[in-house]
mmCIF file of C-alpha atoms and ligand atoms in Angstrom:
data_model
loop_
_atom_site.group_PDB
_atom_site.id
_atom_site.type_symbol
_atom_site.label_atom_id
_atom_site.label_comp_id
_atom_site.label_asym_id
_atom_site.label_seq_id
_atom_site.Cartn_x
_atom_site.Cartn_y
_atom_site.Cartn_z
ATOM 1 C CA MET A 1 17.857 -14.983 -11.884
ATOM 2 C CA THR A 2 17.559 -13.823 -8.222
ATOM 3 C CA LYS A 3 14.299 -11.776 -7.143
ATOM 4 C CA PRO A 4 14.873 -8.444 -6.801
ATOM 5 C CA VAL A 5 14.783 -6.989 -2.649
ATOM 6 C CA VAL A 6 12.032 -4.938 -3.669
ATOM 7 C CA ASP A 7 9.031 -5.329 -6.041
ATOM 8 C CA LEU A 8 7.548 -2.049 -5.616
ATOM 9 C CA THR A 9 9.999 1.221 -5.880
ATOM 10 C CA ILE A 10 8.105 4.611 -4.619
ATOM 11 C CA VAL A 11 9.865 8.109 -5.107
ATOM 12 C CA GLY A 12 8.015 10.693 -3.979
ATOM 13 C CA SER A 13 8.087 13.444 -1.140
ATOM 14 C CA ILE A 14 8.053 13.179 2.453
ATOM 15 C CA GLY A 15 6.930 16.298 4.472
ATOM 16 C CA ILE A 16 5.861 17.398 7.787
ATOM 17 C CA ASP A 17 2.596 18.752 7.316
ATOM 18 C CA THR A 18 0.152 20.896 9.384
ATOM 19 C CA ILE A 19 -3.638 20.442 8.484
ATOM 20 C CA GLU A 20 -6.831 22.635 9.471
ATOM 21 C CA THR A 21 -10.027 20.816 8.979
ATOM 22 C CA PRO A 22 -13.393 22.942 10.379
ATOM 23 C CA THR A 23 -13.045 20.457 13.213
ATOM 24 C CA GLU A 24 -9.141 19.852 14.227
ATOM 25 C CA LYS A 25 -6.022 21.296 13.690
ATOM 26 C CA ARG A 26 -3.132 18.926 14.065
ATOM 27 C CA GLU A 27 0.664 20.420 13.607
ATOM 28 C CA GLU A 28 4.029 18.553 12.263
ATOM 29 C CA ILE A 29 2.056 15.480 11.660
ATOM 30 C CA LEU A 30 3.914 13.195 9.142
ATOM 31 C CA GLY A 31 2.813 13.839 5.626
ATOM 32 C CA GLY A 32 4.394 13.614 1.470
ATOM 33 C CA SER A 33 3.464 11.425 -1.172
ATOM 34 C CA ALA A 34 6.137 8.422 -0.785
ATOM 35 C CA SER A 35 5.050 8.739 3.077
ATOM 36 C CA TYR A 36 1.401 7.931 2.003
ATOM 37 C CA ALA A 37 2.144 5.812 -1.201
ATOM 38 C CA CYS A 38 4.441 3.649 0.905
ATOM 39 C CA ALA A 39 2.070 2.537 3.786
ATOM 40 C CA ALA A 40 -0.264 1.803 1.239
ATOM 41 C CA ALA A 41 1.776 -0.468 -1.010
ATOM 42 C CA SER A 42 3.265 -2.215 1.926
ATOM 43 C CA PHE A 43 0.068 -4.070 2.661
ATOM 44 C CA PHE A 44 0.153 -6.017 -0.394
ATOM 45 C CA THR A 45 3.672 -6.508 -1.580
ATOM 46 C CA HIS A 46 7.479 -5.235 -0.428
ATOM 47 C CA THR A 47 8.399 -1.924 -1.175
ATOM 48 C CA GLY A 48 10.962 0.396 -1.385
ATOM 49 C CA MET A 49 10.986 4.455 -0.513
ATOM 50 C CA VAL A 50 13.235 6.802 -2.286
ATOM 51 C CA GLY A 51 13.010 10.242 -0.190
ATOM 52 C CA VAL A 52 14.779 12.780 1.177
ATOM 53 C CA VAL A 53 14.394 14.013 4.990
ATOM 54 C CA GLY A 54 16.438 16.594 7.362
ATOM 55 C CA THR A 55 18.798 15.849 9.991
ATOM 56 C CA ASP A 56 15.533 17.331 12.185
ATOM 57 C CA PHE A 57 13.080 14.221 11.034
ATOM 58 C CA PRO A 58 11.352 12.396 14.257
ATOM 59 C CA LYS A 59 12.751 8.952 14.687
ATOM 60 C CA ALA A 60 9.033 8.058 15.696
ATOM 61 C CA PHE A 61 8.083 8.350 12.408
ATOM 62 C CA ILE A 62 11.193 6.345 10.695
ATOM 63 C CA ASP A 63 9.945 3.349 13.222
ATOM 64 C CA THR A 64 6.186 4.110 11.774
ATOM 65 C CA TRP A 65 7.586 3.196 7.948
ATOM 66 C CA ALA A 66 9.785 0.557 9.363
ATOM 67 C CA THR A 67 6.673 -1.370 11.326
ATOM 68 C CA MET A 68 4.859 -1.953 8.158
ATOM 69 C CA ASN A 69 7.993 -3.160 6.322
ATOM 70 C CA ILE A 70 8.661 -0.323 3.692
ATOM 71 C CA ASP A 71 12.060 -0.946 3.042
ATOM 72 C CA LEU A 72 13.742 2.127 3.880
ATOM 73 C CA ALA A 73 17.345 1.522 2.122
ATOM 74 C CA GLY A 74 16.500 4.622 -0.713
ATOM 75 C CA LEU A 75 15.522 7.156 2.408
ATOM 76 C CA GLN A 76 18.378 9.834 2.282
ATOM 77 C CA THR A 77 19.187 11.899 5.602
ATOM 78 C CA VAL A 78 20.456 15.079 5.065
ATOM 79 C CA GLU A 79 22.158 18.167 7.295
ATOM 80 C CA GLY A 80 18.994 20.729 7.083
ATOM 81 C CA LYS A 81 14.933 20.728 8.083
ATOM 82 C CA THR A 82 12.123 18.415 6.734
ATOM 83 C CA PHE A 83 10.421 19.703 3.809
ATOM 84 C CA ARG A 84 6.729 21.236 5.468
ATOM 85 C CA TRP A 85 3.391 21.535 3.919
ATOM 86 C CA SER A 86 0.525 23.408 5.800
ATOM 87 C CA GLY A 87 -3.251 23.314 4.549
ATOM 88 C CA VAL A 88 -6.383 24.144 6.013
ATOM 89 C CA TYR A 89 -9.730 22.575 4.323
ATOM 90 C CA HIS A 90 -12.766 24.725 3.211
ATOM 91 C CA GLU A 91 -16.168 23.818 5.337
ATOM 92 C CA ASN A 92 -17.064 21.099 2.695
ATOM 93 C CA MET A 93 -13.872 19.722 2.889
ATOM 94 C CA ASP A 94 -13.742 19.394 -1.138
ATOM 95 C CA ASN A 95 -11.080 22.036 -1.342
ATOM 96 C CA ARG A 96 -8.497 23.284 0.415
ATOM 97 C CA ASP A 97 -5.688 25.878 0.466
ATOM 98 C CA THR A 98 -2.368 25.832 0.650
ATOM 99 C CA LEU A 99 -0.833 28.062 3.597
ATOM 100 C CA SER A 100 2.803 27.138 2.987
ATOM 101 C CA THR A 101 5.588 25.175 1.500
ATOM 102 C CA GLU A 102 8.850 24.998 2.555
ATOM 103 C CA LEU A 103 11.303 22.449 0.436
ATOM 104 C CA ASN A 104 13.663 23.219 2.749
ATOM 105 C CA VAL A 105 16.165 19.857 2.209
ATOM 106 C CA PHE A 106 13.806 18.889 -0.968
ATOM 107 C CA GLU A 107 14.799 21.861 -2.747
ATOM 108 C CA THR A 108 18.840 20.177 -3.529
ATOM 109 C CA PHE A 109 17.085 16.736 -3.470
ATOM 110 C CA SER A 110 18.589 14.496 -5.982
ATOM 111 C CA PRO A 111 16.733 10.820 -5.723
ATOM 112 C CA GLU A 112 19.395 7.944 -6.279
ATOM 113 C CA LEU A 113 18.558 4.404 -5.925
ATOM 114 C CA PRO A 114 19.606 1.981 -4.456
ATOM 115 C CA GLU A 115 20.970 -1.239 -6.976
ATOM 116 C CA ASP A 116 18.401 -3.809 -5.830
ATOM 117 C CA TYR A 117 15.763 -0.962 -6.081
ATOM 118 C CA LYS A 118 16.880 -0.228 -10.108
ATOM 119 C CA GLU A 119 16.034 -3.644 -10.712
ATOM 120 C CA ALA A 120 12.587 -3.480 -8.906
ATOM 121 C CA PRO A 121 9.920 -4.300 -12.151
ATOM 122 C CA TYR A 122 7.148 -1.703 -10.751
ATOM 123 C CA LEU A 123 8.222 1.474 -10.455
ATOM 124 C CA PHE A 124 6.283 4.654 -9.266
ATOM 125 C CA LEU A 125 7.030 8.176 -10.055
ATOM 126 C CA GLY A 126 4.846 9.811 -7.138
ATOM 127 C CA ASN A 127 4.547 13.705 -6.978
ATOM 128 C CA ILE A 128 7.958 15.434 -7.478
ATOM 129 C CA HIS A 129 9.670 18.012 -9.768
ATOM 130 C CA PRO A 130 9.562 16.236 -13.102
ATOM 131 C CA ALA A 131 13.104 16.693 -13.755
ATOM 132 C CA LEU A 132 13.729 14.312 -10.614
ATOM 133 C CA GLN A 133 11.181 11.843 -11.812
ATOM 134 C CA LEU A 134 12.815 11.502 -15.238
ATOM 135 C CA HIS A 135 16.145 11.174 -12.996
ATOM 136 C CA VAL A 136 14.722 8.238 -11.774
ATOM 137 C CA LEU A 137 13.802 6.938 -14.707
ATOM 138 C CA GLU A 138 16.762 6.760 -16.241
ATOM 139 C CA GLN A 139 18.085 5.044 -13.498
ATOM 140 C CA VAL A 140 15.727 2.118 -13.294
ATOM 141 C CA ARG A 141 16.279 -1.265 -15.784
ATOM 142 C CA ASN A 142 13.234 -2.561 -17.681
ATOM 143 C CA PRO A 143 10.637 -2.349 -15.331
ATOM 144 C CA LYS A 144 7.343 -3.852 -16.009
ATOM 145 C CA PHE A 145 5.169 -0.857 -15.352
ATOM 146 C CA VAL A 146 5.650 2.866 -14.147
ATOM 147 C CA LEU A 147 2.857 4.883 -12.953
ATOM 148 C CA ILE A 148 3.721 8.872 -12.996
ATOM 149 C CA ASP A 149 1.536 11.063 -10.703
ATOM 150 C CA THR A 150 1.775 15.268 -10.279
ATOM 151 C CA MET A 151 0.364 18.663 -9.331
ATOM 152 C CA ASP A 152 -1.013 21.527 -10.805
ATOM 153 C CA LEU A 153 2.693 23.424 -9.490
ATOM 154 C CA TRP A 154 4.502 21.335 -12.319
ATOM 155 C CA ILE A 155 1.704 22.129 -14.765
ATOM 156 C CA ASN A 156 2.282 25.576 -13.777
ATOM 157 C CA ILE A 157 5.822 26.067 -13.748
ATOM 158 C CA ALA A 158 7.301 22.722 -15.469
ATOM 159 C CA LYS A 159 5.325 21.542 -18.301
ATOM 160 C CA ASP A 160 7.955 21.014 -21.047
ATOM 161 C CA ASP A 161 9.715 18.646 -18.269
ATOM 162 C CA LEU A 162 6.435 17.365 -17.306
ATOM 163 C CA THR A 163 5.498 15.828 -21.136
ATOM 164 C CA GLN A 164 8.673 14.564 -21.731
ATOM 165 C CA VAL A 165 8.508 12.209 -18.349
ATOM 166 C CA ILE A 166 4.964 11.397 -19.293
ATOM 167 C CA GLY A 167 5.760 10.560 -22.631
ATOM 168 C CA LYS A 168 8.114 7.418 -21.194
ATOM 169 C CA CYS A 169 5.511 6.277 -18.594
ATOM 170 C CA ASP A 170 2.602 3.209 -18.963
ATOM 171 C CA MET A 171 -0.027 4.898 -17.068
ATOM 172 C CA LEU A 172 -0.332 8.541 -15.779
ATOM 173 C CA THR A 173 -2.624 9.234 -12.666
ATOM 174 C CA LEU A 174 -3.818 13.032 -11.653
ATOM 175 C CA ASN A 175 -6.860 14.607 -10.641
ATOM 176 C CA GLU A 176 -9.910 15.885 -12.545
ATOM 177 C CA SER A 177 -8.660 19.761 -11.800
ATOM 178 C CA GLU A 178 -5.230 18.837 -13.186
ATOM 179 C CA SER A 179 -6.221 16.913 -15.764
ATOM 180 C CA GLN A 180 -8.574 20.817 -17.299
ATOM 181 C CA LEU A 181 -5.209 22.431 -16.357
ATOM 182 C CA TYR A 182 -3.145 20.145 -18.425
ATOM 183 C CA THR A 183 -5.306 20.083 -20.999
ATOM 184 C CA GLY A 184 -7.505 23.362 -20.923
ATOM 185 C CA LYS A 185 -10.433 20.975 -21.560
ATOM 186 C CA ASN A 186 -13.853 20.294 -19.341
ATOM 187 C CA SER A 187 -14.759 17.516 -20.600
ATOM 188 C CA LEU A 188 -13.039 14.281 -18.819
ATOM 189 C CA THR A 189 -12.973 12.315 -21.635
ATOM 190 C CA GLN A 190 -11.873 14.735 -23.948
ATOM 191 C CA ALA A 191 -9.095 15.758 -21.194
ATOM 192 C CA ALA A 192 -8.167 12.203 -21.203
ATOM 193 C CA LYS A 193 -7.701 11.567 -24.832
ATOM 194 C CA GLU A 194 -5.306 14.103 -25.389
ATOM 195 C CA LEU A 195 -3.494 12.926 -22.318
ATOM 196 C CA LEU A 196 -3.068 9.346 -24.005
ATOM 197 C CA ASN A 197 -1.573 11.004 -26.732
ATOM 198 C CA LEU A 198 1.589 12.004 -24.896
ATOM 199 C CA GLY A 199 2.358 7.789 -24.634
ATOM 200 C CA PRO A 200 1.161 6.606 -21.613
ATOM 201 C CA GLU A 201 -1.428 3.701 -22.351
ATOM 202 C CA TYR A 202 -3.366 4.631 -19.216
ATOM 203 C CA VAL A 203 -4.670 7.809 -17.539
ATOM 204 C CA LEU A 204 -6.395 7.854 -14.180
ATOM 205 C CA ILE A 205 -8.559 10.782 -13.254
ATOM 206 C CA LYS A 206 -9.409 11.249 -9.818
ATOM 207 C CA LYS A 207 -12.162 12.782 -8.715
ATOM 208 C CA GLY A 208 -11.539 12.623 -5.014
ATOM 209 C CA GLY A 209 -14.982 11.174 -3.582
ATOM 210 C CA ASN A 210 -16.776 11.009 -6.405
ATOM 211 C CA GLY A 211 -14.291 8.187 -7.717
ATOM 212 C CA SER A 212 -12.057 7.436 -10.274
ATOM 213 C CA MET A 213 -12.094 6.761 -14.158
ATOM 214 C CA LEU A 214 -9.314 4.584 -16.187
ATOM 215 C CA PHE A 215 -9.318 5.370 -20.210
ATOM 216 C CA THR A 216 -7.269 3.739 -22.614
ATOM 217 C CA LYS A 217 -7.473 4.309 -26.521
ATOM 218 C CA ASP A 218 -10.312 1.393 -26.497
ATOM 219 C CA ASP A 219 -12.473 2.634 -23.114
ATOM 220 C CA ALA A 220 -13.079 3.479 -19.902
ATOM 221 C CA PHE A 221 -13.960 1.858 -16.831
ATOM 222 C CA LEU A 222 -15.608 4.211 -13.780
ATOM 223 C CA LEU A 223 -14.914 3.085 -9.924
ATOM 224 C CA HIS A 224 -17.152 4.585 -7.614
ATOM 225 C CA ALA A 225 -15.329 5.364 -4.173
ATOM 226 C CA TYR A 226 -16.311 3.563 -0.950
ATOM 227 C CA PRO A 227 -18.937 5.679 0.874
ATOM 228 C CA LEU A 228 -18.066 6.507 4.206
ATOM 229 C CA ASP A 229 -19.957 7.792 7.157
ATOM 230 C CA SER A 230 -17.716 9.966 8.085
ATOM 231 C CA PHE A 231 -13.762 11.117 7.743
ATOM 232 C CA LYS A 232 -11.349 13.217 9.302
ATOM 233 C CA ASP A 233 -8.690 13.694 6.794
ATOM 234 C CA PRO A 234 -8.498 13.453 3.505
ATOM 235 C CA THR A 235 -4.814 14.859 2.586
ATOM 236 C CA GLY A 236 -2.810 12.294 0.673
ATOM 237 C CA ALA A 237 -5.898 10.040 -0.645
ATOM 238 C CA GLY A 238 -4.602 10.353 -4.185
ATOM 239 C CA ASP A 239 -0.885 9.174 -2.641
ATOM 240 C CA THR A 240 -2.781 6.358 -1.172
ATOM 241 C CA PHE A 241 -5.082 5.477 -3.367
ATOM 242 C CA ALA A 242 -1.892 4.996 -6.136
ATOM 243 C CA GLY A 243 0.317 3.706 -3.839
ATOM 244 C CA GLY A 244 -1.815 1.034 -2.735
ATOM 245 C CA LEU A 245 -2.977 0.281 -6.673
ATOM 246 C CA MET A 246 0.445 0.038 -7.497
ATOM 247 C CA GLY A 247 1.040 -2.705 -4.103
ATOM 248 C CA ALA A 248 -1.776 -4.799 -5.570
ATOM 249 C CA LEU A 249 -0.574 -4.897 -8.956
ATOM 250 C CA ALA A 250 2.939 -5.737 -8.215
ATOM 251 C CA ALA A 251 1.501 -8.619 -6.182
ATOM 252 C CA SER A 252 -0.242 -9.319 -9.045
ATOM 253 C CA GLY A 253 2.588 -9.428 -11.646
ATOM 254 C CA LYS A 254 0.232 -8.883 -14.405
ATOM 255 C CA THR A 255 -0.028 -5.481 -15.934
ATOM 256 C CA ASP A 256 -2.737 -5.425 -17.916
ATOM 257 C CA LYS A 257 -6.109 -3.900 -17.724
ATOM 258 C CA GLU A 258 -8.249 -6.439 -15.672
ATOM 259 C CA ALA A 259 -5.457 -6.618 -13.465
ATOM 260 C CA ILE A 260 -5.666 -3.179 -13.529
ATOM 261 C CA ARG A 261 -9.190 -2.719 -12.851
ATOM 262 C CA GLN A 262 -8.767 -4.656 -9.857
ATOM 263 C CA ALA A 263 -5.597 -3.427 -8.201
ATOM 264 C CA MET A 264 -7.719 0.087 -8.574
ATOM 265 C CA VAL A 265 -10.501 -1.598 -6.503
ATOM 266 C CA TYR A 266 -7.449 -2.509 -3.580
ATOM 267 C CA GLY A 267 -6.081 1.454 -4.112
ATOM 268 C CA SER A 268 -9.474 2.751 -3.897
ATOM 269 C CA ILE A 269 -10.465 0.964 -0.862
ATOM 270 C CA THR A 270 -7.242 1.460 1.089
ATOM 271 C CA ALA A 271 -7.572 5.127 0.804
ATOM 272 C CA SER A 272 -11.088 4.985 2.099
ATOM 273 C CA PHE A 273 -8.921 3.660 5.485
ATOM 274 C CA GLY A 274 -6.298 6.136 5.094
ATOM 275 C CA VAL A 275 -8.809 9.200 4.766
ATOM 276 C CA GLU A 276 -10.220 7.927 8.532
ATOM 277 C CA GLU A 277 -7.967 10.100 10.366
ATOM 278 C CA PHE A 278 -4.890 12.261 9.916
ATOM 279 C CA SER A 279 -1.267 11.211 9.313
ATOM 280 C CA LEU A 280 -0.847 7.755 8.699
ATOM 281 C CA GLU A 281 -2.586 6.740 12.030
ATOM 282 C CA ARG A 282 -5.572 4.292 10.741
ATOM 283 C CA LEU A 283 -3.401 2.625 8.226
ATOM 284 C CA THR A 284 -0.506 1.990 10.724
ATOM 285 C CA GLN A 285 -3.691 -0.063 12.922
ATOM 286 C CA LEU A 286 -5.169 -1.374 9.590
ATOM 287 C CA ASP A 287 -4.408 -4.723 8.433
ATOM 288 C CA ARG A 288 -5.219 -6.882 4.863
ATOM 289 C CA ASP A 289 -7.876 -8.702 6.466
ATOM 290 C CA GLU A 290 -10.148 -5.447 6.792
ATOM 291 C CA ILE A 291 -9.418 -4.363 3.398
ATOM 292 C CA GLU A 292 -10.163 -7.821 2.019
ATOM 293 C CA ILE A 293 -14.109 -7.411 4.058
ATOM 294 C CA ARG A 294 -14.761 -3.893 2.630
ATOM 295 C CA VAL A 295 -13.756 -4.943 -0.836
ATOM 296 C CA GLU A 296 -15.878 -7.444 -0.263
ATOM 297 C CA GLU A 297 -18.526 -5.535 1.220
ATOM 298 C CA PHE A 298 -17.554 -2.606 -2.195
ATOM 299 C CA LYS A 299 -18.019 -5.043 -4.832
ATOM 300 C CA GLU A 300 -21.215 -6.247 -3.225
ATOM 301 C CA MET A 301 -22.237 -2.106 -3.391
ATOM 302 C CA CYS A 302 -21.378 -2.615 -7.246
ATOM 303 C CA ARG A 303 -22.988 -5.602 -8.527
ATOM 304 C CA ILE A 304 -26.021 -4.999 -11.286
HETATM 305 P P1 AMP B 1 -2.407 15.658 -1.482
HETATM 306 O O1 AMP B 1 -2.951 15.364 -0.865
HETATM 307 O O2 AMP B 1 -2.190 14.164 -2.545
HETATM 308 O O3 AMP B 1 -2.198 17.162 -2.502
HETATM 309 O O4 AMP B 1 -0.460 14.806 -0.704
HETATM 310 C C1 AMP B 1 -0.687 15.574 0.314
HETATM 311 C C2 AMP B 1 0.840 15.590 0.519
HETATM 312 O O5 AMP B 1 1.872 15.747 -0.637
HETATM 313 C C3 AMP B 1 1.169 16.214 2.062
HETATM 314 O O6 AMP B 1 1.629 15.446 2.627
HETATM 315 C C4 AMP B 1 2.573 17.629 1.569
HETATM 316 O O7 AMP B 1 3.143 17.006 2.334
HETATM 317 C C5 AMP B 1 3.057 16.989 0.131
HETATM 318 N N1 AMP B 1 3.194 17.915 -0.774
HETATM 319 C C6 AMP B 1 2.298 19.126 -0.473
HETATM 320 N N2 AMP B 1 2.872 20.306 -1.516
HETATM 321 C C7 AMP B 1 3.946 19.094 -2.253
HETATM 322 C C8 AMP B 1 4.854 19.603 -3.230
HETATM 323 N N3 AMP B 1 4.745 20.717 -3.899
HETATM 324 N N4 AMP B 1 5.849 18.843 -3.854
HETATM 325 C C9 AMP B 1 5.793 17.292 -3.013
HETATM 326 N N5 AMP B 1 4.831 17.101 -2.258
HETATM 327 C C10 AMP B 1 3.565 17.980 -1.138
#
C-alpha cells in the first residue's frame, strides 16, 4: 500500500480576526480553528487543511501556511468575503466577549476532501457546525483516530447533530465551561462520565491556563499548563493544543492512552508558544528544537 500524502487531515474555520486585549488591539489578523491547528500540527507531521476563504483573503496568509509546509489541496476559495470574527478580552485575559461574527463564505461552506485526504489515518474535526463535521466523517475511509472539537454555539443551537457526530469519534475535546453547558454538571468528573457515555473512548477537557484533563472509562490524567511569564493573546490556544496533540499522535503512529498522554504534552507546549504573540506570529518563528527544549523543561517541573 502506498503511503498517504497527508497523515493528518484538519477541517475547521479560517477567519480574519480583530482582537482587543487590555493592552493592544490588532485588526484583520489571520485566525480560525483550522489555521491554528494546522500550524501546530505542522511541527510534527504532514498536515492537510480543509476550509474555505473568500476572494478577499490576503495572499500573505496563504504564504504563511505554505512556508509551514501545510498541504493546501483542501482549501477552497470562493467568491465573496472571508469569515470574520472579533472579540475583546477582559482585564484578567481569562474571559472574553465576542463583538461580532460574520459568517460570509462560511455560511454555504461544504467541506469536500481531496482523494488523498480521505486515506489519512488521523482526522481532526475542528470547530465548525456539527453537520459539516459529519459530512467530513462520511468521506474518510477507515481513519485510525478521529478527534472532535466544538464550541458553546453548537451546543446551544445544534445539540442533536453534535451528539450524533461525537458518538462516531474516538476522542472529544471541549473546554470546562462547554462540558458544563453540554451536561449540566458542574463537576468535571461527572461531566466527563456523561460525555464518555456518548461513545468516544477519550474525553479531553481543557481548563485554559489551568491545564487539561484526559478521561477514559477507567481513569483520568491531569496535565498542568506550562507556566508562562507573560502572554499576549490566548485566541486559538485550544485549537493549537489540539492540532499539536494530533500532529504528535500522528507522528507516533499510535492511538493508545500512553501515546495520547505524550501527545498532550506536545500540544500543550506548542500552545504555550502560540499565545506569546497574536495570530500565528510566534508559531511561524518557532522550530522543533525549541519545542523539545520546553518539553524537557516542563517534564522536569512535573517530576515527583
Ligand atoms: P478559540 O480561542 O479556541 O475560541 O478560537 C478562536 C478562533 O475561532 C478565532 O480565530 C476565530 O476566527 C474562530 N471562531 C470564532 N467564532 C467561530 C465560529 N462560530 N465558528 C468557527 N470558528 C470560530
